[in-house]
Amino acid sequence: MGENQVVTVRRDGDIAWVEIDSPPVNATSTPVRAGLARAVAEVQGARVAILTCAGRTFVAGGDMTEFDRPAEEPHLPDVVQMIEDSETPFVAAMHGTVLGGGFEIALACAWRIAAPGTKFGLPEVNVGLIPGAGGTQRAPRLIGMMAAIDMACSGKMLDAAQMLALGGLDQVAEGDLRAAAQGFAKGLPPRPEKTRLRQVQALNSEALAEAKRALSKAAKGRAAPLHNLDALQWAALPFDQGQPRERALHLGLRQSDESRALRYAFFAERLVARPDAIAGVTPRELTRVAIVGGGLMGAGVAMACLGGGLSVTVIERDAAAAQAAQERVAGLVAAGVKRGKISPDAQADMLARLATTDTYADASDADLAIEAVFEDLDVKRIVFADLAAVMRPDAILATNTSYLDPQLVFAGIANPARCLGLHFFSPAHVMKLLEIVKTPDTAPEVLATGFALGKRLRKISVLSGICDGFIGNRMLAAYRREAEYLLADGALPHEVDAAMRAQGLPMGPFELQDLTGLQIAWANRKRQAATRDPAERYERIADMLCEMDRLGQRSGKGWYRYAEGSRSPERDPEVETLIVDYSAKRGITRRPFSAEEIAQRLLAVLANEGARIVSEGIAERAEDVDMVQLHGYGFPRHRGGPMHLAQSQGWEKSMEIMELVASESPDSWVLAPRGDPSAEI
Ligand code: NAI
């Protein structure tokens, strides 16, 4: 659709109807801004102009694909001001989600009405920005400083009823929105003062300091929430002083690392959901799912599937285990009700779709089976043989294994094209990441069905090929390995952990191991011992802790010690002495590591392993690696991911650090091929 049709003006008596029709969300792209500017001229002479949008929503934000380029004319602040200054006053008649630039346009209209359930927001903060078209200047003038802070600094959305109560709406329109707008236009109240000419007080210094404290704490290293607070305070200045400051800051922030990383993450999330491997492939419908194993993972997967509207049958080893699984899943649903996330009606509906059994035949009509039994190849193979014997020959079979090779798990199963890995993360009903593992046999349709399932469960699904640990755990293993080399060479656990927390990670590698338990990785290292290259540097510190029964928080001690009933790690002299003695026995002269050096090394190792994963074709793109890190491992979203970070700091620089790391532990690291892996995109 060309520039001339995205905004249309239609006269109906003394009313001018202005309609934006720019799918999917009527974003304020250049054609929409140009169309609006033209519409303002065209409506002159009418008694009133009503601004509406076609499709599912009023203007739901800016067009982020334009943010990497210089802003094009006409600029949104000018268009917004034209609407505010129009001789013919505007009524915004809104539905759907009125976000960012859409809300800024609405703020400049003389009146605002909205369908019930309409949501309003200034989500610029979520992409590292502040509003750029008067949002921080007009919102406090219209709905008050505190409500504007809530919206702009935290990205919180308000609904129509809240907006009405704050004075941001003149009417919540029941029934047909256009009919309501027409009715409103018939009996127009006197034109109110232009929003930008109203007065609002800045917070006093005490309240400002308190707001800053609260925001800095929640910001976890992001700058945008505080920038929004600053800009909102400028609303106390005359508009022609505050607004240019807002605009300048907005344009400046478009170039910031934080905003670039957040925008990258936004687009990467959409990209990874559509891998090349399933382009143009239609997924199958899913209705019934069988889950084998109702332990920690199985129960979480069952909960997620129930939440996605599927019927779930959990198969366990015996009647008692089936009963325990039933209670586990029901407990997760009940916890959702308690936290207000699930209504009692939805709870009843979910439980009605849940069955537990110890009989495989009860799952014979399932469209998909997800196996989450013990991490043991023989056990899993028997499970799939039993499933294949009772299920339809084309029913999809999925394993949730963390480390086993799915090809071995599915060996001997008829029609291996229907087999894949669905690797959930713990707790499976909470964690966003789903690694979808493709074997050489997996049919595109089966893979596409995995992605459709991920979408239905509201996961971020990432395609992975087969390698030890798939994308995420393979990177975690490399990261931990270097962290342990650092201990042997001179760092202590709390130094490494603090260095990574300073990078925005919620936890460092050693605290994280204590939280999840050291035994799984220990079992894994033992499994790998037979095939490990003897030339590779292997530090036994973690093994020694395991041998001392220091298995993490659950055993009261691990890399740290924990006071009775406490989860806060405390440095343990016993561990630190063990590490220092260990280095001495290995003949290593310990040296100090700064927090910066620690972080640089660990980030370089992550980027290197990620680049190898891409170059080997395990992941399709750098974005896949980064989304695994963001949604499965707590990598801070405002840094984009280890690949984005390395790329934005200069790929060469990261690889130089990696070469240094590799030179200090010869024969232990495989370097990624030269060149920026994201350049291939
Ligand atoms: P778990 O020990 O809590 O649960 C396993 C369940 O499987 C138990 O309830 C057991 O009774 C049942 N089971 C065992 N053999 C069975 C059989 N033949 N038929 C039916 N049920 C059987 O273990 P968890 O932690 O839930 O792990 C399960 C799988 O998920 C493993 O393959 C693991 O590698 C994988 N996984 C685990 C993650 C974690 O963080 N725990 C994360 C991602 C994957």
XYZ file of C-alpha atoms and ligand atoms in Angstrom:
725
model
C 0.000 0.000 0.000
C 1.481 3.348 -1.008
C 2.010 6.459 1.029
C -1.220 7.957 -0.224
C -3.538 5.296 1.097
C -2.332 4.476 4.600
C -4.195 7.478 6.032
C -7.565 8.414 4.541
C -9.928 11.286 5.256
C -13.666 10.985 4.701
C -16.200 13.760 5.274
C -19.582 12.934 6.793
C -21.471 16.179 7.262
C -19.467 18.335 9.667
C -17.379 15.393 10.875
C -14.077 14.439 9.239
C -13.139 10.776 9.732
C -9.408 10.135 9.644
C -8.449 6.482 9.421
C -4.974 4.946 9.623
C -4.745 1.585 7.873
C -1.189 0.333 7.995
C -1.033 -3.326 9.014
C -0.038 -5.041 11.154
C -0.146 -2.499 14.007
C -0.480 0.940 12.403
C 3.022 1.900 13.567
C 4.128 5.500 13.046
C 6.248 4.717 9.990
C 7.223 7.484 7.585
C 4.146 6.932 5.328
C 1.824 7.057 8.352
C 3.414 10.264 9.647
C 3.232 11.843 6.186
C -0.362 10.700 5.798
C -1.337 12.187 9.153
C 0.304 15.507 8.325
C -1.697 15.636 5.106
C -4.887 14.612 6.913
C -4.567 17.515 9.360
C -4.623 19.895 6.403
C -7.557 18.071 4.829
C -9.817 18.125 7.880
C -9.713 21.910 8.235
C -13.184 23.385 7.990
C -14.874 20.392 9.596
C -16.402 20.904 13.058
C -14.495 17.932 14.467
C -12.083 15.241 13.264
C -12.266 11.669 14.568
C -9.040 9.694 14.389
C -9.437 5.903 14.231
C -7.414 2.930 13.104
C -8.362 -0.052 10.945
C -7.400 -3.555 11.973
C -6.727 -4.955 15.396
C -5.331 -1.919 17.129
C -4.857 1.824 17.302
C -1.260 2.947 16.599
C 0.832 0.486 18.611
C 4.220 2.195 18.477
C 7.016 3.357 16.249
C 8.559 1.447 13.383
C 11.745 0.140 14.969
C 13.241 -0.818 11.641
C 13.652 2.941 11.041
C 15.614 3.530 14.260
C 18.993 2.587 12.823
C 18.739 5.330 10.231
C 18.524 9.087 10.701
C 14.928 10.117 11.449
C 12.997 10.963 8.275
C 10.580 13.850 7.808
C 7.956 14.559 8.793
C 9.062 13.991 12.374
C 6.510 12.635 14.793
C 6.776 15.527 17.302
C 5.827 17.934 14.498
C 2.903 15.801 13.359
C 1.700 15.485 16.960
C 1.871 19.236 17.407
C -0.039 19.792 14.155
C -2.831 17.620 15.551
C -2.798 19.570 18.828
C -2.811 22.937 17.014
C -5.413 21.957 14.415
C -8.292 24.460 14.206
C -10.558 21.459 13.780
C -10.200 19.637 17.097
C -9.393 15.912 17.095
C -11.093 13.086 18.975
C -8.951 9.943 19.253
C -11.204 6.863 19.130
C -9.008 3.981 20.231
C -8.993 0.210 20.536
C -6.370 -2.497 21.047
C -2.984 -1.382 22.380
C -2.197 2.315 22.240
C 1.554 2.334 22.611
C 4.471 4.717 22.288
C 3.880 7.078 19.357
C 0.208 6.043 19.364
C -0.213 7.256 22.921
C 1.722 10.415 22.089
C -0.704 11.156 19.242
C -3.658 10.524 21.569
C -2.198 12.881 24.201
C -2.283 15.724 21.671
C -5.917 15.186 20.641
C -8.524 17.430 22.243
C -10.522 14.424 23.490
C -9.920 10.709 23.884
C -12.400 7.860 23.936
C -11.569 4.155 23.920
C -13.195 0.742 23.721
C -13.290 -1.165 27.022
C -10.119 -3.225 27.476
C -7.962 -0.866 25.425
C -4.436 -0.753 26.858
C -2.137 2.249 27.002
C 1.613 2.267 27.366
C 4.913 4.033 26.849
C 7.101 0.971 26.264
C 10.107 2.869 24.888
C 11.974 2.027 28.101
C 11.851 -1.648 27.110
C 14.014 -0.872 24.104
C 16.367 1.443 25.983
C 14.685 4.662 24.890
C 12.493 7.479 26.117
C 9.467 8.648 24.126
C 10.473 11.095 21.404
C 7.276 12.916 20.468
C 6.261 14.643 23.656
C 5.195 11.552 25.610
C 7.227 12.458 28.672
C 6.047 16.071 28.416
C 2.323 15.620 27.810
C 1.625 12.448 29.833
C 2.397 14.025 33.242
C 0.348 17.093 32.273
C -2.657 14.917 31.474
C -2.565 12.005 33.956
C -0.265 13.305 36.690
C 3.405 12.790 37.428
C 3.138 9.543 39.409
C 1.054 7.713 36.780
C 3.365 8.969 34.034
C 6.398 7.678 35.958
C 4.716 4.309 36.289
C 4.138 4.132 32.557
C 7.338 5.591 31.142
C 9.912 4.303 33.645
C 8.661 0.745 33.957
C 6.811 0.272 30.674
C 3.677 -0.640 32.622
C 0.419 -0.630 30.632
C -2.788 0.898 31.968
C -6.239 -0.191 30.859
C -9.129 2.017 29.743
C -10.787 2.058 33.182
C -7.549 3.175 34.865
C -6.944 5.753 32.177
C -10.479 7.126 32.623
C -9.973 7.390 36.386
C -6.727 9.321 35.827
C -8.444 11.794 33.498
C -6.597 10.489 30.447
C -9.860 9.465 28.753
C -13.130 11.336 28.307
C -15.178 8.208 27.814
C -14.968 4.435 27.749
C -17.117 3.565 24.778
C -19.383 0.548 25.159
C -20.588 -1.045 21.932
C -19.441 -0.003 18.488
C -16.458 2.370 18.757
C -17.237 4.404 15.653
C -20.890 4.824 16.646
C -19.765 5.929 20.106
C -17.292 8.381 18.579
C -20.031 9.808 16.400
C -22.302 10.183 19.438
C -19.486 11.861 21.360
C -18.858 14.234 18.443
C -22.529 15.233 18.388
C -22.484 16.597 21.922
C -18.913 17.838 22.118
C -17.948 19.466 25.418
C -16.095 22.804 25.205
C -12.594 22.359 23.752
C -10.162 21.872 26.654
C -6.856 23.641 26.923
C -4.122 22.085 24.770
C -2.319 19.385 26.746
C 1.100 20.986 26.290
C -0.082 24.256 27.811
C -1.192 22.645 31.088
C 0.933 22.790 34.222
C 2.474 19.991 36.221
C 4.839 20.014 39.202
C 8.140 18.128 39.182
C 8.715 15.742 42.096
C 10.262 17.415 45.128
C 13.863 16.490 45.814
C 12.972 13.911 48.440
C 10.410 12.145 46.258
C 12.802 12.317 43.308
C 15.605 10.732 45.309
C 13.239 7.986 46.457
C 12.021 7.354 42.892
C 15.639 7.189 41.682
C 16.541 4.710 44.405
C 13.618 2.435 43.545
C 14.241 2.639 39.808
C 17.983 2.038 40.011
C 17.325 -1.083 42.020
C 14.817 -2.454 39.502
C 16.884 -1.312 36.495
C 19.644 -3.918 37.061
C 22.191 -1.910 35.137
C 19.852 -0.426 32.523
C 20.030 3.354 32.078
C 16.711 3.990 30.295
C 14.404 3.914 33.353
C 16.359 6.795 34.906
C 16.526 8.711 31.632
C 12.735 8.505 31.500
C 12.499 9.865 35.024
C 14.749 12.809 34.114
C 12.731 13.594 31.001
C 9.442 13.473 32.924
C 10.777 16.086 35.338
C 11.327 18.455 32.395
C 7.533 18.532 32.013
C 7.558 21.121 34.798
C 9.376 23.472 32.389
C 7.533 25.335 29.640
C 6.839 22.848 26.822
C 9.077 24.609 24.325
C 12.010 24.023 26.676
C 11.183 20.484 27.839
C 10.185 18.999 24.505
C 13.435 19.717 22.588
C 15.375 18.184 25.464
C 13.209 15.086 25.293
C 13.684 14.835 21.525
C 17.463 15.262 21.734
C 17.770 12.607 24.423
C 15.506 10.246 22.475
C 17.587 10.571 19.310
C 20.819 10.202 21.268
C 19.588 7.054 22.982
C 18.763 5.435 19.648
C 22.548 5.141 19.232
C 23.207 3.769 22.738
C 24.570 0.262 23.270
C 21.643 -0.472 25.561
C 18.979 0.460 23.023
C 20.774 -1.289 20.184
C 21.043 -4.471 22.246
C 17.383 -4.366 23.318
C 16.205 -3.732 19.781
C 18.444 -6.539 18.560
C 16.880 -8.867 21.154
C 13.387 -7.807 20.076
C 14.055 -8.699 16.437
C 16.134 -11.777 17.280
C 13.219 -13.254 19.240
C 11.065 -13.004 16.154
C 13.801 -14.316 13.874
C 14.604 -17.471 15.851
C 10.942 -18.492 15.805
C 11.169 -18.906 12.023
C 14.287 -20.953 11.228
C 15.161 -21.603 7.603
C 14.700 -25.313 8.258
C 10.915 -24.909 8.466
C 10.365 -22.112 5.937
C 7.028 -22.615 4.222
C 6.225 -25.795 6.177
C 2.791 -26.189 7.770
C 2.786 -27.676 11.282
C 0.423 -30.402 12.398
C -2.472 -29.767 14.767
C -1.843 -30.918 18.324
C -4.592 -31.769 20.789
C -3.371 -34.528 23.079
C 0.065 -34.867 24.595
C 1.515 -37.765 26.550
C 4.321 -36.973 28.977
C 6.400 -39.865 30.243
C 7.925 -39.193 33.651
C 6.149 -36.821 35.997
C 9.176 -35.741 38.020
C 10.607 -32.257 38.272
C 10.725 -31.679 34.517
C 7.742 -33.766 33.456
C 5.435 -31.983 35.897
C 6.603 -28.573 34.668
C 6.150 -29.605 31.026
C 2.667 -30.918 31.858
C 1.807 -27.612 33.520
C 3.046 -25.659 30.493
C 1.023 -27.865 28.105
C -2.139 -27.503 30.211
C -1.611 -23.745 30.137
C -1.405 -23.995 26.343
C -4.836 -25.620 26.202
C -3.650 -29.173 25.461
C -4.971 -32.397 26.973
C -2.215 -34.083 28.943
C -1.684 -37.672 30.046
C 1.299 -38.214 32.345
C 2.663 -41.755 32.326
C 4.642 -42.917 35.357
C 6.308 -46.133 36.468
C 3.614 -47.359 38.824
C 0.367 -46.276 40.440
C 2.088 -44.605 43.389
C 4.405 -42.605 41.109
C 1.416 -41.649 38.931
C -0.397 -40.396 42.026
C 2.687 -38.398 43.054
C 2.877 -36.899 39.553
C -0.819 -35.964 39.713
C -0.179 -34.163 42.994
C 2.933 -32.458 41.638
C 1.122 -31.031 38.606
C -1.985 -30.095 40.622
C 0.366 -28.358 43.065
C 1.877 -26.262 40.266
C -1.601 -25.294 39.048
C -2.664 -24.402 42.612
C 0.470 -22.263 43.026
C -0.540 -20.399 39.849
C -3.969 -19.732 41.363
C -2.401 -18.532 44.599
C -0.217 -16.053 42.718
C -3.282 -14.774 40.854
C -2.008 -16.036 37.479
C -4.749 -18.654 37.040
C -8.452 -18.143 37.794
C -10.328 -20.858 39.738
C -12.347 -21.580 36.566
C -9.194 -22.016 34.524
C -7.836 -24.259 37.285
C -10.864 -26.552 37.031
C -10.520 -26.597 33.253
C -6.805 -27.443 33.428
C -7.313 -30.252 35.922
C -10.123 -31.661 33.756
C -7.626 -31.945 30.902
C -5.041 -33.754 33.066
C -4.825 -37.520 33.470
C -2.108 -39.617 35.102
C -1.558 -43.315 34.594
C 0.939 -46.156 34.770
C -0.365 -47.709 31.557
C 1.175 -46.728 28.219
C -1.958 -47.802 26.335
C -3.789 -44.860 27.960
C -1.767 -42.570 25.701
C -2.478 -44.434 22.483
C -4.460 -41.544 21.016
C -1.869 -38.823 21.799
C -0.518 -36.722 18.908
C 2.812 -36.169 20.638
C 4.766 -37.840 23.459
C 7.410 -35.977 25.450
C 9.755 -38.151 27.467
C 11.212 -36.782 30.715
C 12.380 -39.893 32.572
C 15.772 -40.428 34.220
C 18.789 -39.325 32.201
C 19.702 -42.893 31.261
C 19.961 -44.107 27.693
C 18.629 -47.603 28.338
C 15.646 -46.345 30.331
C 14.766 -43.847 27.614
C 15.067 -46.415 24.829
C 12.643 -48.745 26.573
C 10.220 -45.842 27.045
C 10.224 -45.046 23.320
C 9.853 -48.695 22.336
C 6.825 -48.921 24.640
C 5.383 -45.677 23.260
C 5.901 -46.737 19.655
C 4.061 -49.993 20.372
C 0.854 -48.242 21.460
C 0.837 -44.903 19.590
C -0.126 -44.101 15.999
C 2.813 -44.833 13.656
C 3.054 -41.132 12.776
C 2.639 -39.750 16.324
C 5.494 -37.396 17.197
C 8.069 -38.633 19.711
C 10.194 -36.138 21.650
C 12.924 -36.485 24.238
C 13.725 -33.865 26.861
C 17.244 -35.182 27.342
C 19.862 -32.617 28.359
C 22.971 -34.404 27.155
C 22.217 -37.748 25.521
C 22.379 -38.007 21.752
C 18.755 -38.153 20.502
C 19.868 -40.366 17.635
C 20.910 -43.011 20.145
C 17.763 -42.472 22.184
C 15.587 -43.077 19.093
C 17.706 -45.846 17.551
C 15.492 -48.649 16.235
C 12.234 -46.657 16.346
C 10.118 -47.070 13.208
C 9.642 -43.866 11.215
C 12.447 -41.774 12.816
C 11.237 -38.759 10.786
C 8.715 -38.202 13.602
C 11.393 -37.940 16.323
C 12.981 -34.786 17.754
C 14.325 -33.282 20.943
C 12.252 -30.823 22.966
C 14.693 -29.586 25.585
C 12.863 -27.621 28.258
C 14.615 -25.720 31.022
C 13.856 -25.986 34.702
C 11.280 -24.983 35.952
C 9.706 -25.909 32.621
C 6.475 -23.972 33.135
C 8.421 -20.800 33.952
C 11.589 -20.731 31.847
C 11.041 -19.201 28.429
C 13.616 -21.179 26.493
C 12.850 -24.317 24.508
C 15.669 -25.873 22.486
C 14.161 -27.802 19.602
C 16.642 -30.449 18.579
C 16.680 -31.728 15.041
C 18.133 -35.123 14.214
C 19.251 -35.918 10.652
C 15.965 -37.839 10.314
C 13.503 -35.277 11.704
C 10.899 -34.279 9.089
C 10.415 -30.519 8.503
C 6.717 -30.898 9.363
C 7.615 -32.469 12.708
C 10.085 -29.682 13.399
C 7.502 -27.055 12.445
C 5.066 -28.709 14.843
C 7.687 -28.360 17.594
C 7.902 -24.631 16.878
C 4.105 -24.305 16.813
C 4.017 -26.043 20.201
C 6.662 -23.647 21.539
C 4.564 -20.691 20.411
C 1.462 -22.147 22.007
C 3.366 -22.591 25.285
C 4.668 -19.002 24.932
C 8.263 -20.146 24.760
C 11.174 -18.726 22.835
C 12.018 -21.733 20.697
C 15.493 -22.077 19.254
C 16.557 -24.713 16.739
C 19.607 -26.756 17.706
C 21.503 -29.505 15.955
C 23.084 -32.348 17.873
C 26.222 -31.824 19.947
C 27.108 -32.494 23.557
C 24.814 -30.249 25.618
C 23.131 -28.750 22.541
C 23.580 -24.973 22.322
C 23.050 -23.843 25.909
C 24.696 -26.506 28.025
C 27.624 -26.763 25.631
C 28.288 -23.040 26.156
C 27.780 -23.423 29.879
C 30.398 -26.195 29.954
C 32.962 -23.979 28.188
C 32.167 -21.070 30.503
C 32.552 -23.220 33.608
C 35.764 -24.731 32.330
C 37.414 -21.326 31.949
C 35.992 -20.249 35.327
C 37.726 -23.236 36.905
C 40.992 -22.527 35.069
C 40.789 -19.039 36.579
C 40.510 -20.554 40.062
C 43.549 -22.720 39.500
C 45.497 -19.762 38.111
C 44.781 -17.357 40.959
C 41.161 -16.179 41.269
C 38.767 -17.166 44.030
C 35.095 -18.148 43.541
C 33.660 -14.939 44.989
C 35.866 -12.841 42.686
C 34.669 -14.673 39.596
C 31.037 -14.491 40.693
C 31.226 -10.772 41.499
C 32.881 -10.053 38.141
C 30.027 -11.729 36.266
C 27.321 -10.119 38.387
C 28.904 -6.771 37.526
C 28.254 -7.676 33.877
C 24.532 -7.878 34.618
C 24.197 -11.628 35.065
C 21.938 -12.546 37.986
C 24.609 -14.893 39.338
C 28.180 -15.918 38.728
C 29.135 -19.467 37.676
C 29.914 -20.793 41.152
C 26.830 -19.425 42.925
C 24.793 -20.868 40.072
C 26.353 -24.307 40.492
C 25.627 -24.210 44.202
C 22.021 -23.343 43.434
C 21.438 -26.081 40.848
C 23.681 -28.683 42.502
C 27.132 -29.906 41.498
C 26.199 -33.553 40.979
C 24.717 -33.354 37.448
C 27.820 -31.761 35.956
C 29.961 -34.199 37.954
C 28.112 -37.173 36.492
C 28.525 -35.610 33.093
C 32.281 -35.127 33.509
C 32.606 -38.761 34.542
C 30.639 -39.778 31.438
C 32.933 -37.694 29.241
C 36.174 -38.903 30.895
C 36.627 -41.793 28.489
C 36.496 -39.587 25.398
C 38.231 -36.484 26.763
C 41.429 -35.495 24.973
C 44.220 -36.308 27.453
C 46.116 -33.207 26.297
C 43.228 -30.946 27.383
C 43.736 -29.102 30.631
C 41.511 -30.629 33.280
C 41.202 -29.056 36.722
C 39.852 -31.334 39.428
C 38.680 -28.702 41.904
C 34.951 -29.277 41.290
C 35.447 -33.046 41.449
C 37.247 -32.663 44.783
C 34.339 -30.675 46.199
C 31.901 -33.359 45.042
C 34.047 -36.065 46.604
C 33.857 -34.088 49.882
C 30.062 -34.155 49.550
C 29.990 -30.421 48.927
C 27.175 -30.668 46.364
C 25.754 -27.162 46.668
C 22.992 -25.414 48.599
C 21.012 -28.593 49.127
C 23.897 -30.152 51.057
C 24.529 -26.879 52.930
C 27.883 -26.336 51.219
C 29.454 -26.306 47.806
C 31.696 -23.586 46.400
C 30.427 -21.569 49.391
C 28.998 -22.411 52.780
C 25.427 -21.688 53.814
C 24.121 -21.000 57.303
C 21.331 -23.355 58.401
C 18.222 -22.596 56.293
C 19.939 -19.755 54.418
C 20.467 -19.397 50.696
C 23.097 -16.661 50.877
C 26.551 -17.835 49.923
C 29.360 -17.144 52.380
C 33.030 -17.451 51.502
C 34.405 -20.663 52.929
C 38.067 -20.701 54.048
C 38.096 -24.477 53.619
C 37.372 -24.129 49.893
C 39.765 -21.222 49.423
C 42.588 -23.128 51.135
C 41.810 -26.166 49.007
C 42.085 -24.035 45.850
C 45.356 -22.384 46.890
C 46.872 -25.757 47.866
C 45.622 -27.244 44.614
C 47.442 -24.599 42.551
C 50.629 -25.217 44.575
C 50.432 -28.970 44.001
C 49.943 -28.356 40.271
C 52.999 -26.105 40.290
C 50.975 -23.050 39.265
C 52.116 -19.640 40.511
C 48.885 -17.896 41.395
C 48.406 -14.348 40.132
C 45.664 -11.784 40.735
C 42.856 -11.274 38.190
C 40.893 -8.040 38.017
C 37.117 -8.192 37.691
C 37.446 -6.773 34.199
C 39.927 -9.410 33.093
C 37.761 -12.197 34.490
C 34.676 -10.891 32.696
C 36.505 -10.297 29.415
C 37.820 -13.822 29.406
C 34.563 -15.518 30.274
C 32.640 -13.433 27.737
C 35.237 -14.216 25.073
C 34.907 -17.929 25.820
C 31.119 -17.699 25.438
C 31.409 -15.807 22.152
C 34.011 -18.254 20.853
C 31.914 -21.287 21.716
C 28.849 -19.590 20.202
C 30.734 -18.842 16.999
C 31.877 -22.462 16.794
C 28.277 -23.597 17.258
C 27.212 -21.384 14.355
C 30.137 -22.404 12.141
C 29.394 -26.086 12.745
C 25.775 -25.526 11.738
C 24.464 -26.548 15.169
C 22.755 -23.137 15.283
C 21.554 -21.379 12.143
C 22.636 -17.913 13.284
C 24.286 -15.836 15.993
C 20.790 -14.773 17.091
C 19.928 -18.353 18.038
C 22.927 -18.515 20.340
C 22.071 -15.191 21.946
C 18.415 -16.044 22.524
C 19.465 -19.277 24.246
C 21.657 -17.198 26.562
C 18.959 -14.587 27.246
C 16.054 -16.913 27.870
C 17.755 -19.944 29.382
C 20.803 -18.634 31.230
C 19.943 -15.148 32.501
C 22.263 -13.216 30.186
C 21.135 -9.586 30.532
C 18.773 -8.613 27.744
C 20.130 -5.076 27.593
C 23.476 -6.492 26.497
C 21.907 -8.529 23.710
C 23.818 -11.769 24.308
C 27.470 -12.818 24.106
C 27.494 -12.804 20.303
C 25.903 -9.376 19.993
C 28.185 -8.026 22.700
C 31.335 -9.365 21.038
C 30.155 -8.075 17.694
C 29.326 -4.608 19.019
C 32.668 -4.347 20.804
C 34.517 -5.550 17.728
C 34.671 -9.235 16.956
C 38.440 -9.055 16.433
C 38.973 -7.788 19.968
C 37.003 -10.670 21.494
C 38.928 -13.162 19.453
C 42.247 -11.646 20.508
C 41.255 -12.149 24.138
C 40.218 -15.701 23.260
C 43.584 -16.362 21.641
C 45.282 -15.230 24.834
C 43.014 -17.472 26.912
C 43.791 -20.369 24.585
C 47.530 -19.722 24.660
C 47.542 -19.961 28.461
C 45.848 -23.370 28.466
C 47.372 -25.055 25.398
C 45.457 -27.876 23.690
C 42.317 -27.015 25.652
C 40.378 -24.681 23.405
C 39.232 -24.892 19.834
C 39.154 -21.444 18.296
C 36.208 -20.405 16.155
C 36.983 -19.699 12.512
C 38.189 -16.146 11.885
C 35.550 -13.576 11.009
C 32.367 -12.289 12.529
C 29.751 -15.089 12.487
C 26.858 -12.627 12.518
C 28.198 -11.028 9.336
C 26.752 -13.983 7.400
C 23.186 -13.034 8.306
P 13.251 -36.600 37.952
O 14.033 -37.680 38.571
O 12.707 -35.498 38.790
O 12.000 -37.237 37.204
C 12.062 -38.391 36.431
C 10.687 -39.074 36.543
O 10.616 -40.092 35.563
C 10.443 -39.717 37.889
O 9.214 -39.255 38.393
C 10.376 -41.210 37.568
O 9.472 -41.910 38.383
C 9.931 -41.195 36.127
N 10.317 -42.388 35.388
C 11.510 -43.012 35.384
N 11.480 -44.077 34.556
C 10.238 -44.126 34.022
C 9.592 -44.990 33.111
N 10.228 -46.016 32.588
N 8.302 -44.736 32.787
C 7.671 -43.704 33.318
N 8.241 -42.850 34.208
C 9.499 -43.051 34.548
O 14.157 -36.031 36.764
P 14.058 -34.624 36.016
O 14.951 -33.659 36.645
O 12.637 -34.304 35.833
O 14.712 -34.981 34.608
C 14.029 -35.735 33.631
C 14.699 -35.574 32.272
O 14.701 -34.203 31.939
C 16.145 -36.012 32.194
O 16.372 -36.583 30.921
C 16.912 -34.723 32.327
O 18.176 -34.773 31.723
C 16.004 -33.775 31.589
N 16.176 -32.402 31.966
C 16.331 -32.035 33.267
C 16.527 -30.717 33.629
C 16.680 -30.329 35.067
O 17.021 -29.163 35.315
N 16.413 -31.178 36.010
C 16.547 -29.663 32.603
C 16.285 -30.131 31.277
C 16.136 -31.451 30.986
